[in-house]
Short mmCIF file of C-alpha atoms in Angstrom, two decimals:
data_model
loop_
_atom_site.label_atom_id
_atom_site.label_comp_id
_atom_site.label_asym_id
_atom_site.label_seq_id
_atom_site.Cartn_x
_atom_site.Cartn_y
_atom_site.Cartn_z
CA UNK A 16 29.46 -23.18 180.65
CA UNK A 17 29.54 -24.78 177.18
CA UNK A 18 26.86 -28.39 177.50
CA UNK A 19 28.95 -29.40 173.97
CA UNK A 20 31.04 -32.05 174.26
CA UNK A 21 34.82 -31.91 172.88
CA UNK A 22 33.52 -35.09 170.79
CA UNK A 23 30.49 -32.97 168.99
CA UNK A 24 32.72 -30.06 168.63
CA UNK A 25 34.51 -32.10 166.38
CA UNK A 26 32.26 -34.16 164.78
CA UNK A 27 30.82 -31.10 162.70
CA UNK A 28 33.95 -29.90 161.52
CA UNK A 29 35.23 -33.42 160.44
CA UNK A 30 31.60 -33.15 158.43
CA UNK A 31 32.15 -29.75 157.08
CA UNK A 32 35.88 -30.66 156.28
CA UNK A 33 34.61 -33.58 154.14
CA UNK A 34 32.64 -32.07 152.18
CA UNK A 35 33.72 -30.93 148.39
CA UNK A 36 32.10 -29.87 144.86
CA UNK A 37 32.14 -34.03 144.36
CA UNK A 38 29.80 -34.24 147.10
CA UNK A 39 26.42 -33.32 145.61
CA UNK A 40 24.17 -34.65 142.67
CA UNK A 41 24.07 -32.29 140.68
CA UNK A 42 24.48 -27.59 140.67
CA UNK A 43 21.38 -27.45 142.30
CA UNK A 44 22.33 -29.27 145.75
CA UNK A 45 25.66 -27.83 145.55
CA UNK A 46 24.28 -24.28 145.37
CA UNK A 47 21.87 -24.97 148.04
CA UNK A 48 24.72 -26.48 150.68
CA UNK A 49 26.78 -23.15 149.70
CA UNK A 50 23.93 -21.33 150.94
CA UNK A 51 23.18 -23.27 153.71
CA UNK A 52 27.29 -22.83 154.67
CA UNK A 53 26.56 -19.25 154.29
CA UNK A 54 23.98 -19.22 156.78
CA UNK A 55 25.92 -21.21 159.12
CA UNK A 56 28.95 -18.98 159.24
CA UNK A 57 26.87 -15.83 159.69
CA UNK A 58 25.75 -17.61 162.36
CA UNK A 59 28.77 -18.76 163.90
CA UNK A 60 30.79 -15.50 163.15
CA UNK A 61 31.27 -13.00 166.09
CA UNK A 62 30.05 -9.25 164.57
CA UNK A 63 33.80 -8.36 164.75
CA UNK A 64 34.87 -11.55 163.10
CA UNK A 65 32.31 -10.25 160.29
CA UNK A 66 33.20 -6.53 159.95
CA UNK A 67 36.56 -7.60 159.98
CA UNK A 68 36.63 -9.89 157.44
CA UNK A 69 34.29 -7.38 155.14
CA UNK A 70 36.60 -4.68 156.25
CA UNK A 71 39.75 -5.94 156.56
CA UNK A 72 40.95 -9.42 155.15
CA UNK A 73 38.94 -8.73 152.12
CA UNK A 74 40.85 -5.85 150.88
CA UNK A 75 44.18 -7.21 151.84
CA UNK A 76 43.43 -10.73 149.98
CA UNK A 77 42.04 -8.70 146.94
CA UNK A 78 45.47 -6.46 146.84
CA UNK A 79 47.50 -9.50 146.88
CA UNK A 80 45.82 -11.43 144.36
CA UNK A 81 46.22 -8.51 141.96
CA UNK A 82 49.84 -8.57 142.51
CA UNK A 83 50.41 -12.40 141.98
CA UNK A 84 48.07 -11.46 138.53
CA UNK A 85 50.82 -8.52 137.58
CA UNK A 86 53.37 -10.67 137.96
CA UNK A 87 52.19 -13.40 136.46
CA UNK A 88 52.52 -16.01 139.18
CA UNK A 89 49.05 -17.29 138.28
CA UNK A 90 49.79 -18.10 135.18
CA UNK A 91 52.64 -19.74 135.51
CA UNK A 92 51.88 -21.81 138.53
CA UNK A 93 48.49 -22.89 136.19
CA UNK A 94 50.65 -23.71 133.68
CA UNK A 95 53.52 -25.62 135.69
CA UNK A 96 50.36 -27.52 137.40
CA UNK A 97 48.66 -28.28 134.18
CA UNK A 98 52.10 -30.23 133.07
CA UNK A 99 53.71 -31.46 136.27
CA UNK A 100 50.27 -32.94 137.80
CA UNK A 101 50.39 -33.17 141.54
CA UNK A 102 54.23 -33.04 141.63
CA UNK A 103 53.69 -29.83 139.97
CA UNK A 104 51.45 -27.88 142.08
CA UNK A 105 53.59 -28.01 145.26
CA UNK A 106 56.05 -24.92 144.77
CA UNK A 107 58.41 -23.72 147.74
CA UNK A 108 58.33 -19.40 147.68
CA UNK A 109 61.63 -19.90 145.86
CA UNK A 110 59.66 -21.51 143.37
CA UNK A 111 57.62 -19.24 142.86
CA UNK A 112 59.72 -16.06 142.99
CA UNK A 113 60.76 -17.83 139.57
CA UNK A 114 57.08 -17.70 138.29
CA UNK A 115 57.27 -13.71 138.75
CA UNK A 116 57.72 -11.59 135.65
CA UNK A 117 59.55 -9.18 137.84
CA UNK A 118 62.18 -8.83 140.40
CA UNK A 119 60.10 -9.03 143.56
CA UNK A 120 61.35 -8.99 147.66
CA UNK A 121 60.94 -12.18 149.01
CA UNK A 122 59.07 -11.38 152.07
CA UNK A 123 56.62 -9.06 150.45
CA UNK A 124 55.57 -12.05 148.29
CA UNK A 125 55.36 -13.81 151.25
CA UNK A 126 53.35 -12.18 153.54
CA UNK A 127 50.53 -12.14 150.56
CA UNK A 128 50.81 -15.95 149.92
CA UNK A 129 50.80 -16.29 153.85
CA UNK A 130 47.44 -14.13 153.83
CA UNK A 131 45.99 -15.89 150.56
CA UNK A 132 46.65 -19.45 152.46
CA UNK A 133 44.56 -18.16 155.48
CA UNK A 134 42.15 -17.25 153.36
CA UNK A 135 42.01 -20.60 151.41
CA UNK A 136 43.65 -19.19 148.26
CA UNK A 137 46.13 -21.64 148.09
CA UNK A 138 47.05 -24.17 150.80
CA UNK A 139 49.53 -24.33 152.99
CA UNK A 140 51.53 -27.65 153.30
CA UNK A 141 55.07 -26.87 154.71
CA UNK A 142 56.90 -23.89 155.66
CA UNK A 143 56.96 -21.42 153.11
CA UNK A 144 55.34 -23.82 150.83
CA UNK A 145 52.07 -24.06 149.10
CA UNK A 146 49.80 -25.97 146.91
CA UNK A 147 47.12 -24.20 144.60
CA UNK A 148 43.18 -24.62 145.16
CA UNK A 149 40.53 -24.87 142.23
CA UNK A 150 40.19 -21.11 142.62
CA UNK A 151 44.31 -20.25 142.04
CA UNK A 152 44.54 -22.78 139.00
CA UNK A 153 41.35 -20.84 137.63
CA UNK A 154 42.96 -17.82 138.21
CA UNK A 155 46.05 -18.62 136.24
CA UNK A 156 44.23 -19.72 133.32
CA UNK A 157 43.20 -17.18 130.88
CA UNK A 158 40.27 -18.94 129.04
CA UNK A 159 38.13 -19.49 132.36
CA UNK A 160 38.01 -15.19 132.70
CA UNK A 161 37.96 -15.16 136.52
CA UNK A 162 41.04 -13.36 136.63
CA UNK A 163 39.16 -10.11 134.68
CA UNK A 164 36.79 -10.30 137.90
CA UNK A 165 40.07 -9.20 139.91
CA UNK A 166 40.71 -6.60 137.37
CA UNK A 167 36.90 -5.58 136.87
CA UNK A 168 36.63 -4.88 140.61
CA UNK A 169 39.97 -2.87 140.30
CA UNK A 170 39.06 -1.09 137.66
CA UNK A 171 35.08 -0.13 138.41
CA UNK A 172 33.18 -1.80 141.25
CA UNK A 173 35.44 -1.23 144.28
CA UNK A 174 36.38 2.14 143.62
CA UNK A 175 32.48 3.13 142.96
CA UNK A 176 31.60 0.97 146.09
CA UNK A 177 33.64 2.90 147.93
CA UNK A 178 32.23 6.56 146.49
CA UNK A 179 28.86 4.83 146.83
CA UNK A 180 27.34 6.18 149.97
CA UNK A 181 29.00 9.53 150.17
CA UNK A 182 27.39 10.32 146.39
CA UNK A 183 23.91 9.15 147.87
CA UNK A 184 24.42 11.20 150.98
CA UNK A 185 25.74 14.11 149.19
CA UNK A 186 22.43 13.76 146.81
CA UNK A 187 19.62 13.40 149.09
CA UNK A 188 19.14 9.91 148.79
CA UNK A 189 17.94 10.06 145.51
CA UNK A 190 17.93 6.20 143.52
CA UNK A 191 20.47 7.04 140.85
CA UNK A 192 18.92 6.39 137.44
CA UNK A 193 20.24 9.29 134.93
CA UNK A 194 23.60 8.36 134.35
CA UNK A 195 23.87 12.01 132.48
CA UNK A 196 22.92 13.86 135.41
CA UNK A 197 22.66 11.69 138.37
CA UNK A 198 25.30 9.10 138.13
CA UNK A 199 27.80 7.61 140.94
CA UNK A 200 30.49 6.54 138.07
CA UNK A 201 30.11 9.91 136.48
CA UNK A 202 30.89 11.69 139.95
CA UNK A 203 33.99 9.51 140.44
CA UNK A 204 35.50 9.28 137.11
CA UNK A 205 34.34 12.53 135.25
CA UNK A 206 32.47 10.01 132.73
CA UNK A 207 30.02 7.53 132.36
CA UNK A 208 30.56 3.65 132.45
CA UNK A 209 30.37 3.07 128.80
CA UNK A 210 31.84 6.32 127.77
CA UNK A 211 34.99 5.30 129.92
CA UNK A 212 35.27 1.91 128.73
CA UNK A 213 35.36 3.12 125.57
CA UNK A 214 38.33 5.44 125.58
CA UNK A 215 40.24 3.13 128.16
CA UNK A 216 40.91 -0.47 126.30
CA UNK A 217 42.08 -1.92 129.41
CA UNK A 218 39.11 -0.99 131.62
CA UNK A 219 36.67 -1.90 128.31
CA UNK A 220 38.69 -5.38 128.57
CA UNK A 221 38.29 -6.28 132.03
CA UNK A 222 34.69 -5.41 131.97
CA UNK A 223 34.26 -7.39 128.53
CA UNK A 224 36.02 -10.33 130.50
CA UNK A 225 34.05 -10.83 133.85
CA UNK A 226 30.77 -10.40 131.22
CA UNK A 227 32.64 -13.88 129.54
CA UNK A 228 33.03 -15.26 133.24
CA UNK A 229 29.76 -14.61 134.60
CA UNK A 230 28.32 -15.76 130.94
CA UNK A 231 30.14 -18.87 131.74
CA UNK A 232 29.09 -19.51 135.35
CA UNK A 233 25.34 -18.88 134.74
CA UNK A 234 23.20 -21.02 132.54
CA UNK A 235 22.82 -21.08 129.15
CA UNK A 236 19.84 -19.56 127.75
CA UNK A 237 18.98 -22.41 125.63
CA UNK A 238 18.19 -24.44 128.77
CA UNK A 239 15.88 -22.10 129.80
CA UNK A 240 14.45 -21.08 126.71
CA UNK A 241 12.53 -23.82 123.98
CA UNK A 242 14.32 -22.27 120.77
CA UNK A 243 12.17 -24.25 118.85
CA UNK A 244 10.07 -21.62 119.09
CA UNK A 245 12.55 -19.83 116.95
CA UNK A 246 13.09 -22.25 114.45
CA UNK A 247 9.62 -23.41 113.85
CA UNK A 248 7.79 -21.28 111.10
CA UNK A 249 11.06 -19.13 110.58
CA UNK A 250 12.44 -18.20 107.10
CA UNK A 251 15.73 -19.60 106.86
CA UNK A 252 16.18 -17.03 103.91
CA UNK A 253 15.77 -14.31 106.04
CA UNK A 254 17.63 -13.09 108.95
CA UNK A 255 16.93 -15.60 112.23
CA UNK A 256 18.49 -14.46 115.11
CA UNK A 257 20.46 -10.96 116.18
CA UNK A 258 22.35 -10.73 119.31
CA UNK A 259 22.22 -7.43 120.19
CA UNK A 260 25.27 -6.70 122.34
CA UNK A 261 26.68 -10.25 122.02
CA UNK A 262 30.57 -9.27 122.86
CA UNK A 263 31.91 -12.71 122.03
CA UNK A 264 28.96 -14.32 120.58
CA UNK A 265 28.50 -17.01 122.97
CA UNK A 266 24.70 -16.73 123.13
CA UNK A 267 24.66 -16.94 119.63
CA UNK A 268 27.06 -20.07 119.49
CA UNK A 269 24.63 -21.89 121.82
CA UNK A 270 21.79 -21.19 119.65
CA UNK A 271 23.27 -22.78 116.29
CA UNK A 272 24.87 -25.58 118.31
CA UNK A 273 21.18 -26.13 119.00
CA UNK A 274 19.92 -26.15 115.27
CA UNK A 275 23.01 -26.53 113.63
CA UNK A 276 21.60 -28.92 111.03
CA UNK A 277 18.49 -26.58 110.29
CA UNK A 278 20.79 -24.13 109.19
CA UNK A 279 22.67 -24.23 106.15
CA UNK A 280 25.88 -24.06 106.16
CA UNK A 281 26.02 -21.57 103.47
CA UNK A 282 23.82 -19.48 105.61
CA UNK A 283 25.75 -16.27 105.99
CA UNK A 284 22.78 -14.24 106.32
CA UNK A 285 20.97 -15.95 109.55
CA UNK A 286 23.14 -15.46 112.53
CA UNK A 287 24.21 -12.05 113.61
CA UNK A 288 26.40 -10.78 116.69
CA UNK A 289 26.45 -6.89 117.10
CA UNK A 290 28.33 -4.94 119.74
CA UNK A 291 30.49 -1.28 119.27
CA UNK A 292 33.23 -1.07 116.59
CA UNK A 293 35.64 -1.36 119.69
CA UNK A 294 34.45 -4.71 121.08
CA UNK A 295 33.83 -6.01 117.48
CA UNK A 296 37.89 -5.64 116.66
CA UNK A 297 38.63 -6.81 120.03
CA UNK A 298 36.81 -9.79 119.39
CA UNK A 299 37.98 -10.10 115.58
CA UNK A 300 40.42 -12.92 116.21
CA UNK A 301 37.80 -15.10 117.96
CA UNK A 302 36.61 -18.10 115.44
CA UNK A 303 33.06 -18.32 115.62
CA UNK A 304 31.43 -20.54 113.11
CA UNK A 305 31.15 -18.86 109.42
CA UNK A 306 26.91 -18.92 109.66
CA UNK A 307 27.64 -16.24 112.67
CA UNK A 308 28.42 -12.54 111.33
CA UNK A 309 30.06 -9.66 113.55
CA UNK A 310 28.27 -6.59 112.85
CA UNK A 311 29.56 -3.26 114.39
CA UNK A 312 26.36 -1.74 115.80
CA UNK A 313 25.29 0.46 118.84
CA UNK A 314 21.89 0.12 119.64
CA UNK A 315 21.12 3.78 120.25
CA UNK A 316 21.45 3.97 116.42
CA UNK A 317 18.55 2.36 114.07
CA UNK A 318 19.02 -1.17 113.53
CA UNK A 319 20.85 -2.13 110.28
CA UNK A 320 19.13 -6.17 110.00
CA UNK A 321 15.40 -6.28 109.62
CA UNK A 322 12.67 -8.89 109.52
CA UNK A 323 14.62 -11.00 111.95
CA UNK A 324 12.73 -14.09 113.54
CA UNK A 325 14.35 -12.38 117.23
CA UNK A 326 16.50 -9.94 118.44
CA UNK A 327 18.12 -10.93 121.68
CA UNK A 328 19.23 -8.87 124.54
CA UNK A 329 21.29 -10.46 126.97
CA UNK A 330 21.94 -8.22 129.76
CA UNK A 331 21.81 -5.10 128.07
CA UNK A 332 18.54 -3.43 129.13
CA UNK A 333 19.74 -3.84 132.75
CA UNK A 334 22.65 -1.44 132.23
CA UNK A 335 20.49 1.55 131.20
CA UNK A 336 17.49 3.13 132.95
CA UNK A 337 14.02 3.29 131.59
CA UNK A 338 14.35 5.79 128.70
CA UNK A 339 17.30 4.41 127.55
CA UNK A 340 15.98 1.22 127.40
CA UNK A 341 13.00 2.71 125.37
CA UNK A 342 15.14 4.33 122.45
CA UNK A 343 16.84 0.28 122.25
CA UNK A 344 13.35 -1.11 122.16
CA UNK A 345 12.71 1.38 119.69
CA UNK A 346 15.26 0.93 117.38
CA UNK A 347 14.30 -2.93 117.34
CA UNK A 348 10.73 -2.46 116.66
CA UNK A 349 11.52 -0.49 113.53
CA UNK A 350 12.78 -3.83 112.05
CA UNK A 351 10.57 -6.08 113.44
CA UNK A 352 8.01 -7.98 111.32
CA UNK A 353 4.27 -7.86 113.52
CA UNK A 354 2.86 -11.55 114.32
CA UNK A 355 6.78 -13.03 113.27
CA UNK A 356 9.63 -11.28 114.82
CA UNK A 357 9.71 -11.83 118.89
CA UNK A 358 12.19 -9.66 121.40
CA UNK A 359 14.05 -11.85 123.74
CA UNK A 360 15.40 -10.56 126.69
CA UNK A 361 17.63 -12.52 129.27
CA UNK A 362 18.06 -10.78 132.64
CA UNK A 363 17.30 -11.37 136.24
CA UNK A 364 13.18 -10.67 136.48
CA UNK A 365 13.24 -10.27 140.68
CA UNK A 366 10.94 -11.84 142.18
CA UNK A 367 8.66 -10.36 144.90
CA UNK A 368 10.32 -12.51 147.69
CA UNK A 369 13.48 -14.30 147.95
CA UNK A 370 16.08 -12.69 145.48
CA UNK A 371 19.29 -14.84 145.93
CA UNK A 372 22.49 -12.99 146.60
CA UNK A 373 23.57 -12.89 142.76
CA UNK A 374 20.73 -11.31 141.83
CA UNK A 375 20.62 -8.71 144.76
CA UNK A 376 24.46 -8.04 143.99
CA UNK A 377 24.23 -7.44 140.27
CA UNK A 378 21.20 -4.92 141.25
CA UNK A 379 23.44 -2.72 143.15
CA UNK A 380 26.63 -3.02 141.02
CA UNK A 381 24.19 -1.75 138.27
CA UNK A 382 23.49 1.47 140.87
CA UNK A 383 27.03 1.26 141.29
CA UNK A 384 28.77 2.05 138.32
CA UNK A 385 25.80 2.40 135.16
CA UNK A 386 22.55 3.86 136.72
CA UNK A 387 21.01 0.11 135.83
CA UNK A 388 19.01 -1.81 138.01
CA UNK A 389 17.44 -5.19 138.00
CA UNK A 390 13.44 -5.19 137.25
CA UNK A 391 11.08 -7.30 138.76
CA UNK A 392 8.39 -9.11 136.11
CA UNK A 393 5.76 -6.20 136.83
CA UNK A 394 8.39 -3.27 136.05
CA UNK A 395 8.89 -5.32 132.79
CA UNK A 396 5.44 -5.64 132.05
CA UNK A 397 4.91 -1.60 132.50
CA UNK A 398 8.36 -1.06 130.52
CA UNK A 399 7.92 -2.95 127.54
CA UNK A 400 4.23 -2.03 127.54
CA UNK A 401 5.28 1.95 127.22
CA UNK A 402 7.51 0.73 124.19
CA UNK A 403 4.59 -1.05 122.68
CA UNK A 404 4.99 -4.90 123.13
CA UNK A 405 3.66 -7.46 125.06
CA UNK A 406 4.73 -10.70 126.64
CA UNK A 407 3.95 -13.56 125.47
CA UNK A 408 6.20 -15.03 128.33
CA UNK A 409 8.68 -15.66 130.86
CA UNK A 410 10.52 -18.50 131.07
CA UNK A 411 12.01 -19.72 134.18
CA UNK A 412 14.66 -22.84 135.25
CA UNK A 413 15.20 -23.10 139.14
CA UNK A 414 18.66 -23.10 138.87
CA UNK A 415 18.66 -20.27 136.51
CA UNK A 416 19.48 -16.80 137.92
CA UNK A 417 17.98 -14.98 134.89
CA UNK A 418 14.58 -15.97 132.77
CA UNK A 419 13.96 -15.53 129.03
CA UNK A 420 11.42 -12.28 128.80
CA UNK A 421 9.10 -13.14 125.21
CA UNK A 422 7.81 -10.36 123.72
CA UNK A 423 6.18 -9.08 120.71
CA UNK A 424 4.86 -5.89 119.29
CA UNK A 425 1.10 -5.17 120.50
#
């Protein structure tokens, strides 16, 4: 028999239920309680109440969140919210049958919100009525990206998760790192990652997208990073900074807003962004200050801007095994100018003990669909070594999940 008390049975969950994002100092506490809450419900969870969830409510809540994205119901109930305040959010399912783009059954919208509200998608405060959570409202609006994570997993991740094993099994166990030969995307889809994104705009999109979202939830490498180090000693005549695979040209943004006065503003020859023709058009319509110029560029190609103070990869190198990653180093040391130019590189460097869930989750993904991985600081030391640089060094923050990787040519 049980020695706890009906009294400190529910003393913890009046805690737990207490506790919110507003409870904590600052990112760093909050991350570690989330943690900590992960712990505890591994702990507290049956292993059917696990294998079900992972098995079972997961795919069922991911299905219906999709649909509420298709027919807009998101978006609406964001934007209803966003006007009405708190009078807004509550919405009966008549309500939001309204929101839907499309004629939709009643009860087959139903039993999704129903599951979503069990789940904590949405909150349940009447009969066939429902309030949104932080998580809904960001779902419904378009410039935070997380609905491209629904889409992303959709489109690549669950599908390849799913193929996952039975490609291993089927190839002797092999770690997957030749996404020509030997590539778990490739066996599913008949193409590689890239190669697929390419010809498929809304695929390319939603991948594009939960890179903006995750870009967004991580910190930004200027925190990590002492750009000074950039700035100090540079030419502002000559090129300053190339973002090699920027996409939207956040990373770039950050760095001007930075040094914004040490840059001219007639400057149209300092700041760079270059990604494939595709993602450059797609992109197009973005403002990004007038110092910051889109270049279409793949980096398998010799690199168009030389003498530049860096060239900055952001998540790039991960995507592409070793000798891939050896023709983009090579490209970029063509360019460089010795004892001036430095190669930045912002990525998860694993450490030997300790790798947090992100970091262990974008390593497989990267088995998953691109033949990438995630290196640890000694694979990057061998890497960039074989390409001829060295590094100077790498640059940590503790709540960072990635460190800037300093390099220059030997």
């Amino acid at each position: 028999e049980s020695n706890i008390t009906r009294a400190t049975m529910t003393s913890p969950v009046e805690l737990f239920d207490s506790i919110g994002v507003d409870s904590f100092k600052n990112d760093t506490e909050r991350y570690a309680a989330k943690e900590a809450a992960r712990k505890l419900l591994a702990r507290l969870e049956t292993p059917f109440e696990r294998i079900w969830a992972l098995a079972f409510e997961n795919p069922a809540l991911i299905a219906g969140l999709q649909l509420c994205q298709d027919l807009g119901m998101w978006a609406r109930w964001t934007e209803v919210a966003d006007k009405g305040g708190e009078a807004g959010k509550i919405q009966t399912l008549d309500s939001l049958l309204g929101f839907c783009n499309a004629t939709v059954e009643p009860n087959l919208l139903y039993r999704f919100l129903n599951h979503m509200a069990a789940l904590n998608v949405i909150e349940e405060v009447g009969p066939s009525t429902w309030k949104p959570t932080r998580f809904s409202l960001a779902i419904g609006d378009g410039a935070s990206y997380i609905d491209q994570g629904v889409r992303c997993g959709l489109d690549h991740t669950i599908p390849c998760g799913v193929n996952l094993a039975k490609f291993l099994k089927k190839n002797g166990y092999r770690e997957p790192l030749d996404k020509e030969k030997f590539d778990n995307y490739r066996d599913l889809y008949g193409d590689d990652f890239f190669g697929l994104c390419q010809k498929d705009p809304g695929a390319g999109g939603s991948f594009i997208g939960l890179m903006t979202a995750l870009r967004n939830h991580k910190m930004v490498w200027t925190e990590v990073y002492d750009t000074r180090r950039l700035v100090d000693g540079a030419d502002m005549a000559a090129p300053l900074f190339v973002d090699v695979g920027g996409a939207h040209g956040l990373d770039t943004a950050h760095f001007l807003a930075r040094h914004a006065e040490a840059i001219p503003a007639a400057a149209t020859g300092a700041l760079f962004v270059e990604d494939l023709p595709e993602v450059v058009s797609t992109h197009a319509k973005e403002t990004l200050d007038p110092r910051i110029q889109r270049v279409a560029y793949d980096f398998f190609t010799p690199q168009p801007i030389r003498g530049s103070r860096a060239y900055f990869l952001h998540a790039v190198p991960h995507d592409w095994p070793d000798a891939d990653c050896l023709r983009i180093f090579a490209n970029i040391k063509a360019v460089m100018k010795p004892g001036y130019s430095k190669l930045l590189i912002y990525e998860v460097v694993l450490p030997a003990q300790g790798a947090t869930s992100l970091m262990t989750t974008l390593d497989l993904q990267l088995m998953n669909c691109t033949s990438g991985l995630e290196r640890t600081e000694e694979h990057w030391k061998k890497l960039l070594a074989e390409a001829g640089f060295k590094i100077v060094e790498v640059f940590r923050h503790p709540r960072a999940v990635e460190s800037v990787i300093e390099a220059e040519i030997v």
